[in-house]
PDB file of C-alpha atoms in Angstrom:
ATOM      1  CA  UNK I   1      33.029  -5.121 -81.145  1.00 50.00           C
ATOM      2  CA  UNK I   2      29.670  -5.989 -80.813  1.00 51.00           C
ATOM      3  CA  UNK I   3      30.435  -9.353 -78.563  1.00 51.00           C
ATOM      4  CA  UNK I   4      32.436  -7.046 -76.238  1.00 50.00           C
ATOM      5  CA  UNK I   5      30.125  -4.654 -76.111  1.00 49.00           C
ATOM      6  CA  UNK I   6      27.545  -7.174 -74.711  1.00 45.00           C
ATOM      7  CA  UNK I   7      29.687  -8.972 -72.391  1.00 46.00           C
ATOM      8  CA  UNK I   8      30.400  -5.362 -71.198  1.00 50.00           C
ATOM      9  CA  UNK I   9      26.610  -4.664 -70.444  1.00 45.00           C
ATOM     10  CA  UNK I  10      25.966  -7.924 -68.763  1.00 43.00           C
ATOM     11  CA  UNK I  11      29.063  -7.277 -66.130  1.00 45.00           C
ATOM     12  CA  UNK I  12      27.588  -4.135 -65.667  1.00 49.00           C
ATOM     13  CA  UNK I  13      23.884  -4.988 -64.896  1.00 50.00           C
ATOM     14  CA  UNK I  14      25.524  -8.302 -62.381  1.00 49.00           C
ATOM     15  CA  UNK I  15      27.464  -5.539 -60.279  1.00 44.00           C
ATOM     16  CA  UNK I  16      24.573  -2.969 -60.258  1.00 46.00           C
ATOM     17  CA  UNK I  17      22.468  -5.970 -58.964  1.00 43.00           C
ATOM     18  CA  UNK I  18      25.293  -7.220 -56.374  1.00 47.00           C
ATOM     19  CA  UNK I  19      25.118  -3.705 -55.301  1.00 49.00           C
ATOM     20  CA  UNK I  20      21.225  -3.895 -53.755  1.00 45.00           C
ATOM     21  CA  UNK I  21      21.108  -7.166 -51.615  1.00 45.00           C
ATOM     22  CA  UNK I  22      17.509  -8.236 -50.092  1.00 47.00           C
ATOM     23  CA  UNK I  23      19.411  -7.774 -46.404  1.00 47.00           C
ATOM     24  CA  UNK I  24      19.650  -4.056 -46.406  1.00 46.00           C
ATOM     25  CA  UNK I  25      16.109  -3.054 -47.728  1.00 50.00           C
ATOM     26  CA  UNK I  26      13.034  -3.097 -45.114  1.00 50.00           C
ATOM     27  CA  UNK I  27      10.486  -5.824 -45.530  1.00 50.00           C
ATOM     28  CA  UNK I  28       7.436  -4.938 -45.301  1.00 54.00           C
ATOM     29  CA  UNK I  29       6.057  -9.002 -44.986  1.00 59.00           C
ATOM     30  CA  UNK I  30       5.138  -9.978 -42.054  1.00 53.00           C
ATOM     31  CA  UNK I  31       8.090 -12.372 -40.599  1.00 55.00           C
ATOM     32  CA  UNK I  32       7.670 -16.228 -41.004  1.00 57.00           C
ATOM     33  CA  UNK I  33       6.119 -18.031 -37.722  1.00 53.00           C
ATOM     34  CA  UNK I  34       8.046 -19.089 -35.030  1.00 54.00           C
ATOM     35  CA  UNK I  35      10.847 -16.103 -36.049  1.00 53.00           C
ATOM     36  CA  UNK I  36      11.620 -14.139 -33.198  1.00 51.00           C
ATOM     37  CA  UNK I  37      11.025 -10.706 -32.608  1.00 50.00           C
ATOM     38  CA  UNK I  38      13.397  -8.000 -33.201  1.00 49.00           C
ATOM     39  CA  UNK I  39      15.978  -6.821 -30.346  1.00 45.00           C
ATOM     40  CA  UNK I  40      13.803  -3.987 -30.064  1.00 42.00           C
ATOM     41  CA  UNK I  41      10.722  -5.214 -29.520  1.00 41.00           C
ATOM     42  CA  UNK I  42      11.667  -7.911 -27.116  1.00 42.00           C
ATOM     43  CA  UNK I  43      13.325  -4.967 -25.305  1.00 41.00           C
ATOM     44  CA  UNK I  44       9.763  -3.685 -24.796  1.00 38.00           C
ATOM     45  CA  UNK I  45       7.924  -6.666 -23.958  1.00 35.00           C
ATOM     46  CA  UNK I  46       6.726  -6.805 -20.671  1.00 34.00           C
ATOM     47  CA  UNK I  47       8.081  -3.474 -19.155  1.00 34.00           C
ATOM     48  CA  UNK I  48       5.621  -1.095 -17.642  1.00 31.00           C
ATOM     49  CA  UNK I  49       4.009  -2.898 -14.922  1.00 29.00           C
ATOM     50  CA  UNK I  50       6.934  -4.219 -12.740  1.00 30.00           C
ATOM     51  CA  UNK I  51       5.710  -2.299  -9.424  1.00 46.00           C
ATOM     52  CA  UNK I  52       3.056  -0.905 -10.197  1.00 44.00           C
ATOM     53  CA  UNK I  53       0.386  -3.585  -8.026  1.00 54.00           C
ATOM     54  CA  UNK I  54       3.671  -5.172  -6.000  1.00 77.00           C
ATOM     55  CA  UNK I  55       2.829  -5.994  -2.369  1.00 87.00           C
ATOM     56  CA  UNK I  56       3.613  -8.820   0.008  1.00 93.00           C
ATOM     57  CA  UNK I  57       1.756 -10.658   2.922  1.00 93.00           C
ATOM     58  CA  UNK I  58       3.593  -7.916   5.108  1.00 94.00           C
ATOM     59  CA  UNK I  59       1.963  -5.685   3.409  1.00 96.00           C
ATOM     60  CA  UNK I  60      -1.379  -7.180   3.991  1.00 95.00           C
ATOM     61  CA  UNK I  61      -0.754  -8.265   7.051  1.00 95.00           C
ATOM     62  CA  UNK I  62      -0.160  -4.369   7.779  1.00 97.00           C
ATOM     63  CA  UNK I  63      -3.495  -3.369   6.082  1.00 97.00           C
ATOM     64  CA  UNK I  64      -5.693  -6.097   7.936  1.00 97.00           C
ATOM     65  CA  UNK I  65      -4.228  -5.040  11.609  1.00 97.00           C
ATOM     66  CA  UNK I  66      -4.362  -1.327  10.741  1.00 97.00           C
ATOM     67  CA  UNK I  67      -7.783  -1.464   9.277  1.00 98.00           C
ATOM     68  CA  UNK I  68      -9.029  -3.155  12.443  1.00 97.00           C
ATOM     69  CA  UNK I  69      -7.226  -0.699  14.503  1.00 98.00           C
ATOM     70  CA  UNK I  70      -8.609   2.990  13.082  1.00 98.00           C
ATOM     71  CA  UNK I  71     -12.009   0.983  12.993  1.00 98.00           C
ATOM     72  CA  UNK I  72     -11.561   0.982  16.883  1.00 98.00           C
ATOM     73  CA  UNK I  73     -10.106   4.396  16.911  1.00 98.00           C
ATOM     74  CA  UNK I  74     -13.707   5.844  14.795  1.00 98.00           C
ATOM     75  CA  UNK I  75     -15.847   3.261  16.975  1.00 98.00           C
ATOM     76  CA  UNK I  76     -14.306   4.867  20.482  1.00 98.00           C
ATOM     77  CA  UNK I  77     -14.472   8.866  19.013  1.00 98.00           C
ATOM     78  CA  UNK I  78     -17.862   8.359  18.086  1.00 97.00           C
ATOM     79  CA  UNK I  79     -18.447   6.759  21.964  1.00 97.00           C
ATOM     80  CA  UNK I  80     -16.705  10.198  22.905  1.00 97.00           C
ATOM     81  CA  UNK I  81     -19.382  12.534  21.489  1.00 94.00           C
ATOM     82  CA  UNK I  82     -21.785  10.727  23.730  1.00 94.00           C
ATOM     83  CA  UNK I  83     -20.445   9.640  26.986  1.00 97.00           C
ATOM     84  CA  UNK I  84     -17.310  11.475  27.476  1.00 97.00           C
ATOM     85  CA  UNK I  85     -17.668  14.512  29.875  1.00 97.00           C
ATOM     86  CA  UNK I  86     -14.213  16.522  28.953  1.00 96.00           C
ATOM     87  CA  UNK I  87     -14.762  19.358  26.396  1.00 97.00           C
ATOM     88  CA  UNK I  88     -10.954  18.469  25.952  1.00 97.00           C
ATOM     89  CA  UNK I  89     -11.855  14.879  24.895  1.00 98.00           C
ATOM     90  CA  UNK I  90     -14.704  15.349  23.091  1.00 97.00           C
ATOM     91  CA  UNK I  91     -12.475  17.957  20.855  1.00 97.00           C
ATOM     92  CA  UNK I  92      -9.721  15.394  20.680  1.00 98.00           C
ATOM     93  CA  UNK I  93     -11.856  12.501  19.719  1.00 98.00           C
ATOM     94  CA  UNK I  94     -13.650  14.617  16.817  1.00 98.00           C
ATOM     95  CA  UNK I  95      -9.701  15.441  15.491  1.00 97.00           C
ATOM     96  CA  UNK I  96      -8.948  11.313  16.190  1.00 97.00           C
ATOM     97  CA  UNK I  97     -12.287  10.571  13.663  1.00 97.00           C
ATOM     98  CA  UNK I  98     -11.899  13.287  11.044  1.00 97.00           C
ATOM     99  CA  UNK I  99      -7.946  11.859  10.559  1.00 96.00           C
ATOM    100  CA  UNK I 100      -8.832   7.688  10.719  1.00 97.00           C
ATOM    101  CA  UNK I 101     -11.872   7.686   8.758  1.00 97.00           C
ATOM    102  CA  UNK I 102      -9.949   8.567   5.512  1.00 97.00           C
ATOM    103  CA  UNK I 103      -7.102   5.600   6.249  1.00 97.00           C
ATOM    104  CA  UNK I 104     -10.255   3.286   6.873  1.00 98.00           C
ATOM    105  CA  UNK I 105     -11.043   4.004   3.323  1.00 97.00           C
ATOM    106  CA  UNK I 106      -7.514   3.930   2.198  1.00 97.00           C
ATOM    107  CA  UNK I 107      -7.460   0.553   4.242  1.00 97.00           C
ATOM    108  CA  UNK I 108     -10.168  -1.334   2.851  1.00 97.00           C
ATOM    109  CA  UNK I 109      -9.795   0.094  -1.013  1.00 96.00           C
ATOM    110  CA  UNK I 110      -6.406  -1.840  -0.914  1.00 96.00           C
ATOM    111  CA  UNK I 111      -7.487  -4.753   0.327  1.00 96.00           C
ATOM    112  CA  UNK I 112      -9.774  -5.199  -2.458  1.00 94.00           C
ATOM    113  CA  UNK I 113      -7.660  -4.421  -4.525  1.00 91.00           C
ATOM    114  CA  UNK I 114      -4.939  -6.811  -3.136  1.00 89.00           C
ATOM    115  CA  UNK I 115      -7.694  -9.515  -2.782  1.00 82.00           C
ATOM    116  CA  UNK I 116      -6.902 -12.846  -5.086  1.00 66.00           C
ATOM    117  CA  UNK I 117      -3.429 -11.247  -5.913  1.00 68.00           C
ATOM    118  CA  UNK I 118      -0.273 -13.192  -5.813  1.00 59.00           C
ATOM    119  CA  UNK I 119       2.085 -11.685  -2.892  1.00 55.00           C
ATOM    120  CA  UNK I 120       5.455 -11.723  -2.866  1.00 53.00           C
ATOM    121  CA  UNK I 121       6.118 -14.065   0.193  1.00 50.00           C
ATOM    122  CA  UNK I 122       4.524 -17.456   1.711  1.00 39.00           C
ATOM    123  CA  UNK I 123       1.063 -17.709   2.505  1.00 39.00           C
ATOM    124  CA  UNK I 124       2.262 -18.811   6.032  1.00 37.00           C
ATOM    125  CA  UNK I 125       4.072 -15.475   6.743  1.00 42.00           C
ATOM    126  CA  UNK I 126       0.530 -14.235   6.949  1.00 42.00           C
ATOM    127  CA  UNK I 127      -0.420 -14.692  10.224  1.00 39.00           C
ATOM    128  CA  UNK I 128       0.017 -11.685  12.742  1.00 48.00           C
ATOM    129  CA  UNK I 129      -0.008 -11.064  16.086  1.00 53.00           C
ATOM    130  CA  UNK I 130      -3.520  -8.622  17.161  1.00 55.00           C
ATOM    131  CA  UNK I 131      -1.343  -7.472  20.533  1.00 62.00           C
ATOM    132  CA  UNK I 132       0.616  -6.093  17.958  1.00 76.00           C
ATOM    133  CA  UNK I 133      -1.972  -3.610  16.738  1.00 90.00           C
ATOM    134  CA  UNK I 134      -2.830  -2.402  20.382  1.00 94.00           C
ATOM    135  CA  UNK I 135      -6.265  -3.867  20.034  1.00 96.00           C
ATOM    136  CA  UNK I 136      -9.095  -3.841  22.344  1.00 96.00           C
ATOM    137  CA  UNK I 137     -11.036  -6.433  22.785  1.00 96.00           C
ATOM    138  CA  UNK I 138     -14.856  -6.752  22.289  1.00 95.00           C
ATOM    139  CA  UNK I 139     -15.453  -7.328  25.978  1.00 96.00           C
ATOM    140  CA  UNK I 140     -12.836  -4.277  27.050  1.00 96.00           C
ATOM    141  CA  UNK I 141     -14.739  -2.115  24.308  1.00 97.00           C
ATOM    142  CA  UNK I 142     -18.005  -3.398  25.809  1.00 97.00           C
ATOM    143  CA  UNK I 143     -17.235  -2.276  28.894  1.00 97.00           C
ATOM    144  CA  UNK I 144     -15.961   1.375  27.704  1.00 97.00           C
ATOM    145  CA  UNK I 145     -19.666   1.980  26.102  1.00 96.00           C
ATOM    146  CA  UNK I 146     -21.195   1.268  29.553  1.00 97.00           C
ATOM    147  CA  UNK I 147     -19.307   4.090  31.177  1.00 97.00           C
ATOM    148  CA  UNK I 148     -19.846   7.707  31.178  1.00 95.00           C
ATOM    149  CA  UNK I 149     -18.465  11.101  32.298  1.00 95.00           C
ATOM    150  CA  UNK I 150     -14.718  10.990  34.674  1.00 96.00           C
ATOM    151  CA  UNK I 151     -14.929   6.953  34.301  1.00 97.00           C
ATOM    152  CA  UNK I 152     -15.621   7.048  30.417  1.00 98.00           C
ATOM    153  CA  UNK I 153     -12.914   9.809  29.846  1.00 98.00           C
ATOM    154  CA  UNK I 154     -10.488   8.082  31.877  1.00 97.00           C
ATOM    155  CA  UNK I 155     -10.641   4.446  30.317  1.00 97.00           C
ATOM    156  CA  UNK I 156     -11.238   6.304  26.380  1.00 98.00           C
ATOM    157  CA  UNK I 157      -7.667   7.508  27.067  1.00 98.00           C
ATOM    158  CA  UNK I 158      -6.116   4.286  28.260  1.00 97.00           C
ATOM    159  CA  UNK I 159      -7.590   2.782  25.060  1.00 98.00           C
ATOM    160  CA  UNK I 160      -6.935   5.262  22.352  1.00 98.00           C
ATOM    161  CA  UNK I 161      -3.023   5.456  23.917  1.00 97.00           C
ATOM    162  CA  UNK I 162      -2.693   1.898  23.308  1.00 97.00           C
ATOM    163  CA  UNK I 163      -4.374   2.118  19.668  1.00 97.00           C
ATOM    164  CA  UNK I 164      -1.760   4.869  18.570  1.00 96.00           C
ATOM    165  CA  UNK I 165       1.205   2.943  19.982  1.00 95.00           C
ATOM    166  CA  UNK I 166      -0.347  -0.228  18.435  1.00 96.00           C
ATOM    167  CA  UNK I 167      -0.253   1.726  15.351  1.00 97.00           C
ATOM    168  CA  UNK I 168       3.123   3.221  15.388  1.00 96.00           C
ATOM    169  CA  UNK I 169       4.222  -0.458  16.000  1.00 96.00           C
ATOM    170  CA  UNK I 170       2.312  -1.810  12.992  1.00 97.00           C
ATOM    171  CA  UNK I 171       3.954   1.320  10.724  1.00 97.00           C
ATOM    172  CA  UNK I 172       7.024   0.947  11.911  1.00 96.00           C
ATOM    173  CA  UNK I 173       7.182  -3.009  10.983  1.00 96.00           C
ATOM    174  CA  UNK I 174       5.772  -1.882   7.486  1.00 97.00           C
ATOM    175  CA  UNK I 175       8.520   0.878   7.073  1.00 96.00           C
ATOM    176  CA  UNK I 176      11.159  -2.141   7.437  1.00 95.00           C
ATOM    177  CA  UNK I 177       9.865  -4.942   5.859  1.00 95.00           C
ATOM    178  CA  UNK I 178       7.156  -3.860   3.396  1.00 95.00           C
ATOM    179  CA  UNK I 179       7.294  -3.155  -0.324  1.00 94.00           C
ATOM    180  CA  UNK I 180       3.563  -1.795  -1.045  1.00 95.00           C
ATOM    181  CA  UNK I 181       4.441   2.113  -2.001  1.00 95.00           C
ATOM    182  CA  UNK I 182       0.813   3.260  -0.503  1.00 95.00           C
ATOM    183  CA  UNK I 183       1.327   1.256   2.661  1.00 97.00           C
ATOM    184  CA  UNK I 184       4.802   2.544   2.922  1.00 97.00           C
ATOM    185  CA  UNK I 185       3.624   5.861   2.724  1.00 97.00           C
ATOM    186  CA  UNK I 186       0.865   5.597   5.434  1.00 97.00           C
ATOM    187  CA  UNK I 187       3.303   4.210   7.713  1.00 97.00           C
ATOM    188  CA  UNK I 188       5.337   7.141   7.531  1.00 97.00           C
ATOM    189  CA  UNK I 189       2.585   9.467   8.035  1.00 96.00           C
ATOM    190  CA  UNK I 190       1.675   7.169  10.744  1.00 96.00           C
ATOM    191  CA  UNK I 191       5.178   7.230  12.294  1.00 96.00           C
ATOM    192  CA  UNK I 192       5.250  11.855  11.961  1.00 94.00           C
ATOM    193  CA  UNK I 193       1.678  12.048  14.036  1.00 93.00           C
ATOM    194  CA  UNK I 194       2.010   8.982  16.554  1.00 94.00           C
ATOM    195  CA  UNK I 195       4.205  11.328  19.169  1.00 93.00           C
ATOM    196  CA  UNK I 196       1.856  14.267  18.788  1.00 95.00           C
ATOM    197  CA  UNK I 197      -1.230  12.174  19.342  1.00 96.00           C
ATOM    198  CA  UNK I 198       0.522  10.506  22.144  1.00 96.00           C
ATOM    199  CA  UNK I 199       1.589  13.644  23.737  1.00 96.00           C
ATOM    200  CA  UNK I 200      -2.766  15.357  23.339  1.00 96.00           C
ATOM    201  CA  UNK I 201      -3.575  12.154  24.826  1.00 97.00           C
ATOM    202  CA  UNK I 202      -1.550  12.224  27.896  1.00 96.00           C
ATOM    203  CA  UNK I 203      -1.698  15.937  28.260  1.00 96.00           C
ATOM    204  CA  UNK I 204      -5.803  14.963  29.216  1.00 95.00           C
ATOM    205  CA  UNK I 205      -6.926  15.355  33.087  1.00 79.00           C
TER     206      UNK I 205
END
């Protein structure tokens, strides 16, 4: 009796501690080095920041010529409040300044921001074309802020008319090829006001 009774307790306690393997409790030790991470965690790792600072040389290209081409657009309104002699362009130009100032500020803060960044395509896609942008030149511009009155107003329009094209080019390019989200987004708003500008700027005597 009493050897079966402790063979009896001893196959008892070996099941009960069968029963409660080390697998299916939590560890609360850190796990050995060079063990790799749970499922879990490596499901985590690195998500988050995937598009959030994304651009390409498109884009940049886009935000250089742009920049360069409201720059001319604020540089030729402020030339209006001076020499132009139409009420009608004087107006127009003040509308031209209050709307491009705010994208030359959009411009440049993502350029700095983009500065020293890796883009997404080769360094020689970079290169654009300024004809492109419907840029004036500093001797045409030179010769606008000698004129005044009928003369002034008549070469301000030429000049502005080829900036807004320029710039509906430029957006249009980005729209297609770009992957910046804030570019992308100027371009369209770009795209919605080119026609209207356009058709003020033709509609001047």
């Amino acid at each position: 009796m009493r050897r079966s009774t402790i063979i009896g307790a001893v196959l008892a306690g070996g099941l009960a501690l069968a029963g409660c393997t080390p697998s299916e409790e939590p560890s609360d030790q850190p796990p050995a080095p060079g063990t790799p991470p749970p499922a879990t965690a490596q499901q985590h790792t690195g998500q988050g920041h995937a598009t959030a600072g994304e651009h390409t040389a498109t884009d940049r290209e886009f935000a250089q010529q742009l920049l360069a081409n409201r720059q001319q657009v604020v540089k030729l309104a402020e030339l209006a409040g001076t020499s132009a002699q139409s009420a009608e362009v004087k107006t127009l130009a003040a509308e031209l300044k209050q709307a491009a100032q705010p994208q030359v500020d959009q411009l440049t803060a993502f350029l700095n921001s983009a500065a020293g960044q890796q883009s997404g395509s080769s360094p020689e896609d970079e290169a654009g074309d300024s004809a492109d942008a419907g840029l004036q030149t500093d001797q045409q511009l030179q010769q606008i802020s000698k004129l005044s009155g009928a003369q002034f107003d008549q070469q301000w329009k030429q000049a502005m008319l080829s900036l807004q094209q320029g710039a509906g080019k430029l957006a249009r390019t980005e729209q297609e090829e770009g992957s910046a989200q804030q570019m992308r987004k100027l371009a369209e708003e770009l795209v919605a006001e080119e026609q209207q500008t356009v058709t003020k700027l033709n509609s001047l005597s």
